[in-house]
Structure formats: C-alpha cells, structure tokens
Coordinates of C-alpha atoms in Angstrom, one line a residue:
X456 CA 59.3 -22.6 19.0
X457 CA 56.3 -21.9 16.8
X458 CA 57.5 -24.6 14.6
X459 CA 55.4 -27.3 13.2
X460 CA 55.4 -31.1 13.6
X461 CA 56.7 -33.3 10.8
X462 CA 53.9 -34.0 8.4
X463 CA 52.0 -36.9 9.1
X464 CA 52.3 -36.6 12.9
X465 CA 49.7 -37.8 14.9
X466 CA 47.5 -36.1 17.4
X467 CA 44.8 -37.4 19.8
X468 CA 44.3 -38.9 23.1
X469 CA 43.8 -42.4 24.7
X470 CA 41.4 -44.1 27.2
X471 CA 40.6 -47.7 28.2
X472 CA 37.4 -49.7 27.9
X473 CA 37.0 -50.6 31.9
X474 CA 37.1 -46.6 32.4
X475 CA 34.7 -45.4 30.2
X476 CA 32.2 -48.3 28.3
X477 CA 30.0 -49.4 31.9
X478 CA 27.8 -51.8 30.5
X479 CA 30.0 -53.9 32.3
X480 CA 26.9 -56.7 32.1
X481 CA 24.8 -56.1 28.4
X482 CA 24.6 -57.8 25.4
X483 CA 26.7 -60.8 26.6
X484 CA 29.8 -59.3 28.6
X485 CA 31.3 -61.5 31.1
X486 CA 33.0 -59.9 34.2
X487 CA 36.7 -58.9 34.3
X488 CA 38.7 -58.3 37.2
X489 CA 38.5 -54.4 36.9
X490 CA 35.0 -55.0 37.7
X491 CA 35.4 -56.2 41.4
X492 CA 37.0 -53.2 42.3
X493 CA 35.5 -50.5 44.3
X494 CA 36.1 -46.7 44.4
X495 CA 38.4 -45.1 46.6
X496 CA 40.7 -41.7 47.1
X497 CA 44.0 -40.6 47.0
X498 CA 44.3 -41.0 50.6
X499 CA 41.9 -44.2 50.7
X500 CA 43.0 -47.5 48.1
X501 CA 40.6 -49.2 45.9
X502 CA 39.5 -52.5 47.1
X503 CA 38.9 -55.4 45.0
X504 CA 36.2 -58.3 46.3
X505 CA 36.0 -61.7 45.3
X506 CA 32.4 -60.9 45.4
X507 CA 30.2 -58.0 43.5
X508 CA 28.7 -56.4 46.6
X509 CA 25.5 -54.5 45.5
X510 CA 25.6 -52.2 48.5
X511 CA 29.2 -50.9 47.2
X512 CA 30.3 -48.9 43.9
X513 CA 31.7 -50.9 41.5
X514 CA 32.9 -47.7 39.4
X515 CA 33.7 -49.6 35.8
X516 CA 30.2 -50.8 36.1
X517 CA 28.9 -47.5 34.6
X518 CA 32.1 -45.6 34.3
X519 CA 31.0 -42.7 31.7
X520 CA 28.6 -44.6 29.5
X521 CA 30.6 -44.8 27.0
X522 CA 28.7 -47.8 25.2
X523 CA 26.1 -46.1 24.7
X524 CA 28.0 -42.5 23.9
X525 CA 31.1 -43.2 21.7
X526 CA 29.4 -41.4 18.5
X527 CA 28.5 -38.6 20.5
X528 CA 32.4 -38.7 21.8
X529 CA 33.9 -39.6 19.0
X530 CA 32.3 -36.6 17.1
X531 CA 33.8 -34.0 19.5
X532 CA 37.3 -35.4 19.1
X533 CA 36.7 -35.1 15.5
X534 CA 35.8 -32.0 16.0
X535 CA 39.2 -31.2 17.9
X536 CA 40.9 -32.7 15.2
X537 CA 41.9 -35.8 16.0
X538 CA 44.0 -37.8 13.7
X539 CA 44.4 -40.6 16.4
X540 CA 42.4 -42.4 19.1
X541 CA 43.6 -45.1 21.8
X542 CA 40.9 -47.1 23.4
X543 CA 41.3 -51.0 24.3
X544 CA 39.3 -53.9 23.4
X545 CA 37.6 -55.4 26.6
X546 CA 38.6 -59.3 26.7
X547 CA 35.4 -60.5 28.2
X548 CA 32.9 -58.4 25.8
X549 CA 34.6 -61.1 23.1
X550 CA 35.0 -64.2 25.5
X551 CA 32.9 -63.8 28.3
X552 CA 34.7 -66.1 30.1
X553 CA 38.1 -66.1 28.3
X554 CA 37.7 -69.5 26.8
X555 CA 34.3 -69.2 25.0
X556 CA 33.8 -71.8 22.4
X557 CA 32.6 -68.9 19.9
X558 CA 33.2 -64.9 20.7
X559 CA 30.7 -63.0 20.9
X560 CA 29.0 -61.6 18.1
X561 CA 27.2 -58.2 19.8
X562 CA 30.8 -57.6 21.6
X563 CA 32.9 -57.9 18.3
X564 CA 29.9 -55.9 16.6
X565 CA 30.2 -53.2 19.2
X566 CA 34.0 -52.8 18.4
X567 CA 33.2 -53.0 14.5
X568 CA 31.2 -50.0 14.9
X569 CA 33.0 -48.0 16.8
X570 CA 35.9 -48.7 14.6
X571 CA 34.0 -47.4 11.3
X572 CA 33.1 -44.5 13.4
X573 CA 36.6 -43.6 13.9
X574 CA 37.1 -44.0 10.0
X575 CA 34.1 -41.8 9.2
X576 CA 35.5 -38.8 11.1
X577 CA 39.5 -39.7 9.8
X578 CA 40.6 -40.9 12.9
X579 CA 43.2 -43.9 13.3
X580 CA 42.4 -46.4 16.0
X581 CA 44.8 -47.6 17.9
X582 CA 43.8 -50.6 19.7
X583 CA 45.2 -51.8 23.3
X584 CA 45.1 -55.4 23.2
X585 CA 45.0 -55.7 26.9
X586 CA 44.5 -53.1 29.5
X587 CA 44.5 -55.4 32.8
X588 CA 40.9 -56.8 32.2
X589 CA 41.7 -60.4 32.3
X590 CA 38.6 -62.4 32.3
X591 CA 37.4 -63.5 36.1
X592 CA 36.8 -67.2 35.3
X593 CA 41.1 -67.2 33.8
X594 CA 41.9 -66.0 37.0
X595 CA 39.6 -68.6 38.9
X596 CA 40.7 -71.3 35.9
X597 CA 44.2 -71.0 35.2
X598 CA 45.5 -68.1 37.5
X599 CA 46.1 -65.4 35.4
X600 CA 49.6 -65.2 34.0
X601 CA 50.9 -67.2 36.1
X602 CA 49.2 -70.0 34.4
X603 CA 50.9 -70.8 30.8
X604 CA 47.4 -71.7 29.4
X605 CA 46.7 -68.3 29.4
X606 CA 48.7 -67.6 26.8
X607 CA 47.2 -69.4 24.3
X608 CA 43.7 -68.0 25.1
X609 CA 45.0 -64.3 25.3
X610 CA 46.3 -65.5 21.2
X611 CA 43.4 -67.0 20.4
X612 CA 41.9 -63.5 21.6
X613 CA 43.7 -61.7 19.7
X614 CA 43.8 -63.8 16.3
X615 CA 40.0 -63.0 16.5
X616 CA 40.0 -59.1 16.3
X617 CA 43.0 -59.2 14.2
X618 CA 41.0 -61.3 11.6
X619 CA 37.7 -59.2 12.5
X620 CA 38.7 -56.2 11.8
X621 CA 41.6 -56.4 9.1
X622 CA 41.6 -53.5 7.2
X623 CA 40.0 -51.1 10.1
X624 CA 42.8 -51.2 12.3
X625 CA 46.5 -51.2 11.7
X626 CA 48.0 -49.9 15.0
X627 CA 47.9 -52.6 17.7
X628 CA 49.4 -52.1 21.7
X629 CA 50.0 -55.8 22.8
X630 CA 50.4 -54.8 26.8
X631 CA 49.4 -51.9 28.3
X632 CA 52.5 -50.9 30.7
X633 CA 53.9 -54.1 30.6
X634 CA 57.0 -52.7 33.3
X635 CA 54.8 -52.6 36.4
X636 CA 55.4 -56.7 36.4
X637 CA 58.7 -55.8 37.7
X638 CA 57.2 -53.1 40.5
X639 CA 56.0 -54.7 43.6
X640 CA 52.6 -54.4 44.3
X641 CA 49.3 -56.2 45.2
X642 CA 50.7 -58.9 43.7
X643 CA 47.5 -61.3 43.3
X644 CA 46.2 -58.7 41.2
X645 CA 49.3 -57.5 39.2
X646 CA 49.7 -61.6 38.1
X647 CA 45.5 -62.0 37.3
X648 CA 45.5 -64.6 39.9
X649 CA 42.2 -64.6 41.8
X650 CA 43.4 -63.3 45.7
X651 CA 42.7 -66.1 48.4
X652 CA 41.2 -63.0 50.5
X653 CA 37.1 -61.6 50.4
X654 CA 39.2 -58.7 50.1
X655 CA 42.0 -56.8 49.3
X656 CA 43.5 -53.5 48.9
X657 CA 44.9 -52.0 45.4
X658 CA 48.2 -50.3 47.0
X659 CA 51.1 -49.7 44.0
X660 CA 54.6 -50.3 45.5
X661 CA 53.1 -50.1 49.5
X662 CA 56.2 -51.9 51.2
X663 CA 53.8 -52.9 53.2
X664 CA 52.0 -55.2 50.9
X665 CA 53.6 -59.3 50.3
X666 CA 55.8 -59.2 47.5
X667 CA 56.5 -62.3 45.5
X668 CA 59.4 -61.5 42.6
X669 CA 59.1 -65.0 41.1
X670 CA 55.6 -64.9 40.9
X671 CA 55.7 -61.3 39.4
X672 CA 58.4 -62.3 36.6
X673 CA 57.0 -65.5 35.7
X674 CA 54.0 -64.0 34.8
X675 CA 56.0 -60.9 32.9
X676 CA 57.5 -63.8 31.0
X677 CA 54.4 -65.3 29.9
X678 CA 52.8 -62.0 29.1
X679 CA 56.2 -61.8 26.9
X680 CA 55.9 -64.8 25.1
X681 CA 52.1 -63.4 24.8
X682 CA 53.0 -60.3 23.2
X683 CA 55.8 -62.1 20.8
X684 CA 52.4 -64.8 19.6
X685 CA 50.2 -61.7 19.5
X686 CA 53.0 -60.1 17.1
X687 CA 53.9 -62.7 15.2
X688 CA 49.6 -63.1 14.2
X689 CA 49.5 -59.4 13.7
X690 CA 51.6 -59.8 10.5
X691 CA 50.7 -63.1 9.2
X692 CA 46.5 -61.9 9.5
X693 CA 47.9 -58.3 7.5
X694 CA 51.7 -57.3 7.0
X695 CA 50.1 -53.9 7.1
X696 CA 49.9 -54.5 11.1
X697 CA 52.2 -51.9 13.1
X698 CA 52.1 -53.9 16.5
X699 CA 53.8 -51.8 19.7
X700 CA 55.0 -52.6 22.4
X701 CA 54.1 -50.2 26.2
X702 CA 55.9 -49.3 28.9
X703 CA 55.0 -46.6 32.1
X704 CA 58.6 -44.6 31.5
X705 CA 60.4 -44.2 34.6
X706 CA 63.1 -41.1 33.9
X707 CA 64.4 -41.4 36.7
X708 CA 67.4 -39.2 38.2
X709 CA 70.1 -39.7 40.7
X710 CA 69.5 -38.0 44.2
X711 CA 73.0 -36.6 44.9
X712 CA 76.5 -36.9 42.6
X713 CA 77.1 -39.8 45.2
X714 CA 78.4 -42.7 43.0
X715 CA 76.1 -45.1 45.1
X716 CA 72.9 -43.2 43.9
X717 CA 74.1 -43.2 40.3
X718 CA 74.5 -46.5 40.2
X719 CA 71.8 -47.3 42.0
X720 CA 69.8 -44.8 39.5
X721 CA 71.3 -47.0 36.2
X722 CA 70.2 -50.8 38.0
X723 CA 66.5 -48.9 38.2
X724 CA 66.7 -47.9 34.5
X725 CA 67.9 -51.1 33.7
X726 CA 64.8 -53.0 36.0
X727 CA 62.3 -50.6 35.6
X728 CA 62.5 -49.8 32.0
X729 CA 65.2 -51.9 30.1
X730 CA 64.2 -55.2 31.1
X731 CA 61.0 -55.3 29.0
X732 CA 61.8 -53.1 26.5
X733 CA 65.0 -55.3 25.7
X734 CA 62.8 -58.4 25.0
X735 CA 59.7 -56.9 23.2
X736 CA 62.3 -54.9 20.9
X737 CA 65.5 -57.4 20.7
X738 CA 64.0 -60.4 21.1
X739 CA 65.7 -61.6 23.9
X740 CA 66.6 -60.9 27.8
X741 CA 69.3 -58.7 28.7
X742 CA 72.5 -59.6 30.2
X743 CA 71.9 -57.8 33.3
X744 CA 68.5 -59.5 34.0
X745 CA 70.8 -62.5 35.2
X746 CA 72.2 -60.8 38.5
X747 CA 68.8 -58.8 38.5
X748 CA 67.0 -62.2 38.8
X749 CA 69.7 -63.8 41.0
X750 CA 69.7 -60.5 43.8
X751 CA 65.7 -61.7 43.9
X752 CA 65.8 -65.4 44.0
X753 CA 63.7 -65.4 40.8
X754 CA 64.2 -68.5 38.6
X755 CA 61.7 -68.6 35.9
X756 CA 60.4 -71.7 34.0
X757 CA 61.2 -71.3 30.2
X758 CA 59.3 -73.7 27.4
X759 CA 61.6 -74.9 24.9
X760 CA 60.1 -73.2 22.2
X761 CA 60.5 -69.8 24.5
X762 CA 63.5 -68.4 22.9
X763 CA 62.0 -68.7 19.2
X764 CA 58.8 -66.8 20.3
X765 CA 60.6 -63.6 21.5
X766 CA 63.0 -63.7 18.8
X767 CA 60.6 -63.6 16.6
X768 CA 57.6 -61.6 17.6
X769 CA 59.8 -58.1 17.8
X770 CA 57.7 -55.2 17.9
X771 CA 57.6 -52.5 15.4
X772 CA 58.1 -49.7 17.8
X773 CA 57.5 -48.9 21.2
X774 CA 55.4 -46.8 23.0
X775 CA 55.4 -45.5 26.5
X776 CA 52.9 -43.4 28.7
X777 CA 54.5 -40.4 30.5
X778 CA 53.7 -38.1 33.8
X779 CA 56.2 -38.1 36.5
X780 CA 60.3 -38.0 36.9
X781 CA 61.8 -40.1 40.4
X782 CA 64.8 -39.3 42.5
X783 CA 66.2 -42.6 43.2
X784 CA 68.5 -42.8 46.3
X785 CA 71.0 -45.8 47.7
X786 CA 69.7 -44.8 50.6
X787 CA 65.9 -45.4 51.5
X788 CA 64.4 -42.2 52.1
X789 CA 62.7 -40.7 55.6
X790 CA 59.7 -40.2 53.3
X791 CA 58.8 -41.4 49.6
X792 CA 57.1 -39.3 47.7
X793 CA 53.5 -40.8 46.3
X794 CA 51.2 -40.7 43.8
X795 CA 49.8 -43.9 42.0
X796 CA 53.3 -45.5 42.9
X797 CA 56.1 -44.8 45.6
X798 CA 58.5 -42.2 43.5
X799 CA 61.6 -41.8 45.6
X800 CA 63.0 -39.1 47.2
X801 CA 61.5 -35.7 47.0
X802 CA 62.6 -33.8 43.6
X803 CA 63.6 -30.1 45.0
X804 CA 63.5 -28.5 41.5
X805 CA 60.1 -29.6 40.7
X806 CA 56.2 -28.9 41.9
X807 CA 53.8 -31.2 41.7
X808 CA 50.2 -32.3 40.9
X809 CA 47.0 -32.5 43.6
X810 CA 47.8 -36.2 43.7
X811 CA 51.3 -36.2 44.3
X812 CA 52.6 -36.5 40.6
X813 CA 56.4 -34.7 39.8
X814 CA 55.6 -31.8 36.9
X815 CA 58.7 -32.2 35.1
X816 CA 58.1 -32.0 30.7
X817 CA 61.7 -32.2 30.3
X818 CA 61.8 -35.6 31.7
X819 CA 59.8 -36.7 28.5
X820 CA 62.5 -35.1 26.7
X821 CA 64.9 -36.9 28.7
X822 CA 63.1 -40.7 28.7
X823 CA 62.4 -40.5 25.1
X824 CA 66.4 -40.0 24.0
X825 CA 67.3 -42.7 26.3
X826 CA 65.0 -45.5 24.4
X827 CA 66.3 -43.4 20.8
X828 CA 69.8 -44.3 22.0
X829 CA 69.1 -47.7 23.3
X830 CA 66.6 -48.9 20.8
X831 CA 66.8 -46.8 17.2
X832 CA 63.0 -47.8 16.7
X833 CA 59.7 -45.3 16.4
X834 CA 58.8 -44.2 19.9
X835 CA 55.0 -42.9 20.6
X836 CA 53.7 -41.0 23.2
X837 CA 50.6 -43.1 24.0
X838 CA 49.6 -41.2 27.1
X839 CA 50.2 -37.7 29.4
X840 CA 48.4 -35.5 31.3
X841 CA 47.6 -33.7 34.1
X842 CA 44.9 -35.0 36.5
X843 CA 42.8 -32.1 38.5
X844 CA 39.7 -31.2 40.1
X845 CA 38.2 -29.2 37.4
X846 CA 35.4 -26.8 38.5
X847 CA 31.8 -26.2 36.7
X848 CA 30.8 -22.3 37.1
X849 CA 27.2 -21.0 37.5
X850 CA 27.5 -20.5 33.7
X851 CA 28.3 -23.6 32.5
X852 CA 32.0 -23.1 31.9
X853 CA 35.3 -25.1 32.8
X854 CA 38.3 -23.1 32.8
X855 CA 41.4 -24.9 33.1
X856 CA 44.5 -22.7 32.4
X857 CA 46.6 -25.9 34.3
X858 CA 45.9 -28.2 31.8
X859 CA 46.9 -25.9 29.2
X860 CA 49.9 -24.8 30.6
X861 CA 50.8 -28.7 31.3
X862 CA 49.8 -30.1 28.4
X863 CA 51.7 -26.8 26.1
X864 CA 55.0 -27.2 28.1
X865 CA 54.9 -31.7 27.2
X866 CA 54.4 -30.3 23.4
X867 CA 57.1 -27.9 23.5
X868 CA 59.3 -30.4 25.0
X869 CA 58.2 -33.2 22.3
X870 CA 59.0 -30.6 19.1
X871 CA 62.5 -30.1 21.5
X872 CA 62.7 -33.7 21.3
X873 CA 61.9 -34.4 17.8
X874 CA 65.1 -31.5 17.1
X875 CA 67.3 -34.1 18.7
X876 CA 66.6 -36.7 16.4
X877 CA 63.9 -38.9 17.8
X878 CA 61.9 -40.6 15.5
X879 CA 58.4 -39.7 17.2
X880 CA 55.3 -41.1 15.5
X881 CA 52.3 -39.1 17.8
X882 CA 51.4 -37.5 20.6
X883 CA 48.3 -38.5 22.6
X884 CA 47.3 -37.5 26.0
X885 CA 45.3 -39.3 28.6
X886 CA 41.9 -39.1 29.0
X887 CA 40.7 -36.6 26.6
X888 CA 37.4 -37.2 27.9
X889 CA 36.9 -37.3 31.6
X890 CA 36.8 -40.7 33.1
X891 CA 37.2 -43.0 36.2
X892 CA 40.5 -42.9 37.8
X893 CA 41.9 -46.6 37.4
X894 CA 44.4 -45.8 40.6
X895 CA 41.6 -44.1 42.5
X896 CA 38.4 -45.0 40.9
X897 CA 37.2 -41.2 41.1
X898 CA 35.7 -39.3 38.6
X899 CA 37.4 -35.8 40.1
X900 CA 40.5 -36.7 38.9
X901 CA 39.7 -35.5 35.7
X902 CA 42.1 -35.2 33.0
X903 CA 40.1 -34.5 29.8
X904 CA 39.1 -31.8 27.7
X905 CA 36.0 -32.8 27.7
X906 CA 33.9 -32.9 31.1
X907 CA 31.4 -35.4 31.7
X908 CA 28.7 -34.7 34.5
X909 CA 29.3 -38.0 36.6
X910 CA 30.5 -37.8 40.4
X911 CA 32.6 -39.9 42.8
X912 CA 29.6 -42.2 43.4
X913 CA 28.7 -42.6 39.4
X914 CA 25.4 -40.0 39.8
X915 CA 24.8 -37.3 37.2
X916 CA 23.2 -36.8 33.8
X917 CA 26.5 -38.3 32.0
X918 CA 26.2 -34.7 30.0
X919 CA 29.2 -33.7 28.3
X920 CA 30.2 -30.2 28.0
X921 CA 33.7 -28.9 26.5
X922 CA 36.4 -27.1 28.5
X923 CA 38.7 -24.2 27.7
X924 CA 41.6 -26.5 26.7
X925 CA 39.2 -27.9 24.2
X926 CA 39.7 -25.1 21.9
X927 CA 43.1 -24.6 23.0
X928 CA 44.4 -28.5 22.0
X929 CA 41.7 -28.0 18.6
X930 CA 44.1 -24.5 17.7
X931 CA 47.8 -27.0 18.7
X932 CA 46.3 -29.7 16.2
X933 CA 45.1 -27.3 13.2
X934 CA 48.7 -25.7 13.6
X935 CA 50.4 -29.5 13.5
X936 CA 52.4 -28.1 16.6
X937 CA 53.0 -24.9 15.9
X938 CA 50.1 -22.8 17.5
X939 CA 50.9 -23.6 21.5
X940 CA 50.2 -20.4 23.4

C-alpha cells in the first residue's frame, strides 16, 4: 500500500438536504414528504403522518441547521481538504408545491450561494437531483410516481437548476438509490403516493408490510424515463454536464456451494442491481427483466415515446453508495439479519456494526469489478461509512479509532480496486458531518467527522466540534491516498 490515488481523484463526503438544512418552513419552502416523518430507533420504525403533529418530533424540521450553517461547514471540509461535496437540492425549496407557476427565488438563491461557497474553498459540488423529498401536494395531486405527470414536473424541476446554475455545477446524481424500487417495502412511501392511513410505519423489506410489485415498477419506470428527460436537459443546458446515475450496491454472496443458492444469488444481482443499472447505462431493459416481471405479475404501462427516452438519456457513469455484503439463500432463513433492510442469512466471516450492518471492505472491491465488467463506464463511490455512537469526554474530545479503522480499510480496498483496472472517479463517505439518521431519524447514529451538539429529540447548541478522524481523513487527502495509517 502507501501508494497514491491517480491524479485528479476526488475526495470528500456526501449528505442530503432533508438531513441537515431544517428550515423545513422559511423563506418560502413547501413541505416534502420527509417532513411527516417522526423519529424513531433501531429497534422502533419511523412513522410518517398524514398530519404535522406539533406534540411529535418531526426530525428534518431542524435536522442540524444546516441553512443557516453551511459556511461554517463548508469551511471545515475545506479545511480537510475536500475536493468534492454531495448534498441534494430540496424539490419543495424551488416549487413549494411541485407545480409552482414560478420557482422560488430565496430557495434557488439559497442553492446559488452555497454553490459559490463550494467554489470559493475549491470544492466540486455534486448535486443529487432527488433524494426522496417529493413535494406533499404531488403525492396528494398526482400520486407520486405512480402518476406519469410527475415526470414532467420532476423535468421541469430540473431544467430550472440546470439553467440556474450552469457553470457552478457540472456533476449531477438524477436518483438517489434508484434500486430500492425493486425492494419491497412501505410501499405508499417508496412510490410518493400519499398513504390512505393517519399513519404508518417506515419498515425496509418487513415481510410483514403489503407489497405491491406492479405499483413498485411502474413507478421505477417513470422515475427511469425521469432520469433519461433529466439527462437528456443536462447536456442540451451545458455539454459540460457529467449526469450519474445511483444505485444502493448489493454485493451479495451465495450462502453455501449449493447450486440453488448460487443461482438464486445471480437472479438477486440481476434484480437488485442489474435491472436499473441496465436501463440508466444501456438504454434499455434487460432480457432477464421479462421472467423477473412475469414471476411477479408486474405488467407495466409503456408511452410510445418510452423506448426513445431511455435510449437516449444514458448516463455518463454510475455511481453507487456502499456499507454492507448479504448472504442470499434458496432457502428462507430461521433469522434474517437487519439493519436498514432485511440482509439474508447471517455472514459467519464477518462482524458487524451497532445497527446490524455487515463490515466487509472487500465487498466494495468486489461490487465495484462486477459493474467494471458489466458496464465499462466511470464508477463513483458516492457514499460509505460507519454509523456509531460517538462519545463527547469531559474535555471536549471525540475519539473514534472505529471510524478510522473502517473508513482506512474501504480506502485500501478502493486503491486495491483501482490496481484491478477500475476506472474510479472519487471517493466520498457519508455524513462527514453528523446528521439525522434517514432510516432511524436519530442523531446518535453518527457517521461524520465532524460532531454536531444535537440529540435524539433535536435539543443542543448545534455547536460543531471536530473528531479524531478529522485529522486522520485531512492526512489520507493531503497524501491523495497514500497516508492511511
């Protein structure tokens, strides 16, 4: 090891706009979805109401201040050395209600300046078109994705900021995690449709919860031809546009040698990962997705003009966010392991994080020559980390030798990675600053390296104090790579 990173590699870290602005009601801001969800645990789910309750904690309502801190933020990852920052664009700060007349002139004036504040310190935004914040009154109106009209106001969105801040930004992530479409979950939610319930829990692949595989798919497809519209605008407002597409990576490993579980492990490759990455990067649906959509009883409703949209709105490259490996098993196991999804069968070669995530870096290794072979396009690391309940001492410190040694092994794996012929672009970890949990809603689940004095219940002086792994990542970025221990 102790080798550096190819020149021109970037470093930095990601976060969203639901888990760290707050001012979820200023300067014109209508509400999102996000916003009608509550806190909650590992062991208790989130719960979204149809109603704000103002006797319940509505944690993107404050989240970490960051409308009112991003300079202040932004100046400490600069001071880490960051060549490259992820943070999303919240829908509803630039169309209240997602079909505005006019945006909003203090919301896209908000983004401008944060944006120039990235360029004054030499960071490179890279902007996440959408992040799950789907305007309340498109949910009420046209019910989320499942609607087609939605489409053309998620474009209209997007031709906006592309236009606004031309020359700013270059890097553009249509969908964030695109792939958990095709897991079944909450499904209301997962589609943007507003739930017929007061309330409902936020349970990730609970096979408890109603699952409805037509509804999930018809509304991957119109987030598809989304994407493809939001591409295809991308280039035509500035060729100089690099527009990528996301997926969660799900390296995932047979249980046993049994045949059974290795095919069993291919057809969740092929579902979980493939699928989407197939038409964002090809332009077009698989073969497979045929007997995938058949063994479902999904039949989706294409527009004419469907086929044209995908093939031409290809993505530029693809990015993926990374924590976890899965055993997958032909067999259902006694007990699935958890986390913020079900994750198969219990890994016996591997520990795992306080909230029930598989430590396994050479999984990335893994996942990322898989999409090399498949896909022969730029591949980004757009999000990884460790999540922990980091400690203040009597002095003011944080010491977190876990997030070093997590965060090290990933990089060593990566510079193992790039050896193998990957063409990787950056390397950005999750929540370099602590914020709210979107799986959980806590603020204890902290993954950055920078803490920020806010509890469970949103109290504290939203101070900001660095960590030992500060420093740490600051001496990995000066060395491009090569400085790790």
């Amino acid at each position: 090891m102790n080798k550096a990173f190819p020149k021109g590699f970037l470093w930095g870290g990601a976060v969203t706009a639901q888990q760290t602005e707050g001012a979820w009601n200023l300067d014109g801001r209508g509400p999102a979805l996000t916003d009608h969800l509550t806190a909650g645990s590992y062991q208790a789910p989130r719960i979204f109401t149809k109603k704000i309750d103002p006797n319940r904690y509505y944690p993107s309502h404050s989240a970490i201040d960051g409308y009112h801190y991003y300079k202040d933020d932004l100046a400490m990852l600069a001071e880490m050395g960051f060549s490259c920052y992820r943070t999303s664009i919240s829908w509803t700060r630039i169309f209240p209600n997602g079909d505005d007349k006019e945006p909003n002139r203090k919301g896209l004036d908000f983004y401008r300046d944060m944006f120039e504040e990235c360029k004054k310190h030499g960071i490179e935004p890279l902007v996440t078109l959408y992040h799950g914040e789907l305007p309340s009154q498109t949910a009420i109106k046209h019910n989320g994705w499942l609607g087609r009209e939605t489409i053309d106001l998620y474009a209209r969105f997007c031709e906006v900021v592309f236009k606004e801040y031309k020359g700013l930004v270059k890097y553009w992530l249509t969908f964030n995690e695109i792939n958990c479409m095709t897991l079944p979950v909450s499904v209301d939610l997962l589609v943007g449709k507003m739930p017929e319930a007061d309330e409902i829990p936020l349970i990730i692949g609970d096979p408890k919860m109603k699952d409805d595989p037509n509804a999930r798919f018809q509304a991957l497809h119109h987030q598809f031809i989304a994407s493809a519209k939001a591409v295809a605008l991308a280039h035509k407002v500035d060729p100089e546009n690099k527009v990528c597409g996301m997926i969660t990576a799900l390296a995932n490993y047979p249980l046993t040698p049994n045949p059974d579980d290795i095919l069993a492990t291919q057809q969740s490759m092929q579902a979980g990962n493939y699928l989407c990455c197939d038409v964002m990067i090809r332009g077009k649906y698989p073969s497979f997705s045929k007997r995938l959509f058949d063994n479902l009883g999904v039949s989706l409703n294409f527009a004419e003009e469907d086929e044209k949209i995908l093939s031409e709105g290809k993505v530029d490259f693809l990015s993926i966010s990374y924590y976890a490996s899965n055993c997958v098993s032909h067999i259902k196991p006694d007990k699935q392991v958890t986390g913020n999804l079900l994750m198969g069968a219990k890994n016996p070669f591997l520990t795992a994080s306080e909230w029930g995530w598989t430590i396994d870096p050479k999984g990335l290794r893994y996942i990322l020559n898989e999409l090399n072979d498949r896909y022969q396009v730029p591949l980004m690391v757009v999000e990884n980390g460790l999540g922990a309940n980091d400690v203040v001492e009597s002095d003011g410190s944080v010491h977190d030798p876990y997030r070093i040694d997590y965060i090290g092994q990933h990089i060593r794996d990566l510079r193992e990675t790039i050896d193998d012929g990957v063409d990787l672009w950056g390397y950005l970890t999750w929540g370099p600053i602590d914020i709210i949990s979107a799986s959980t809603g806590e603020m204890k689940k902290r993954y950055g390296f920078i803490y920020v004095d806010v509890d469970n219940e949103g109290k504290g002086t939203f101070a900001r104090r660095k960590k030992d792994s500060f420093d740490w990542y600051k001496k990995v970025i000066a060395s491009n790579g090569a400085d790790i221990d």
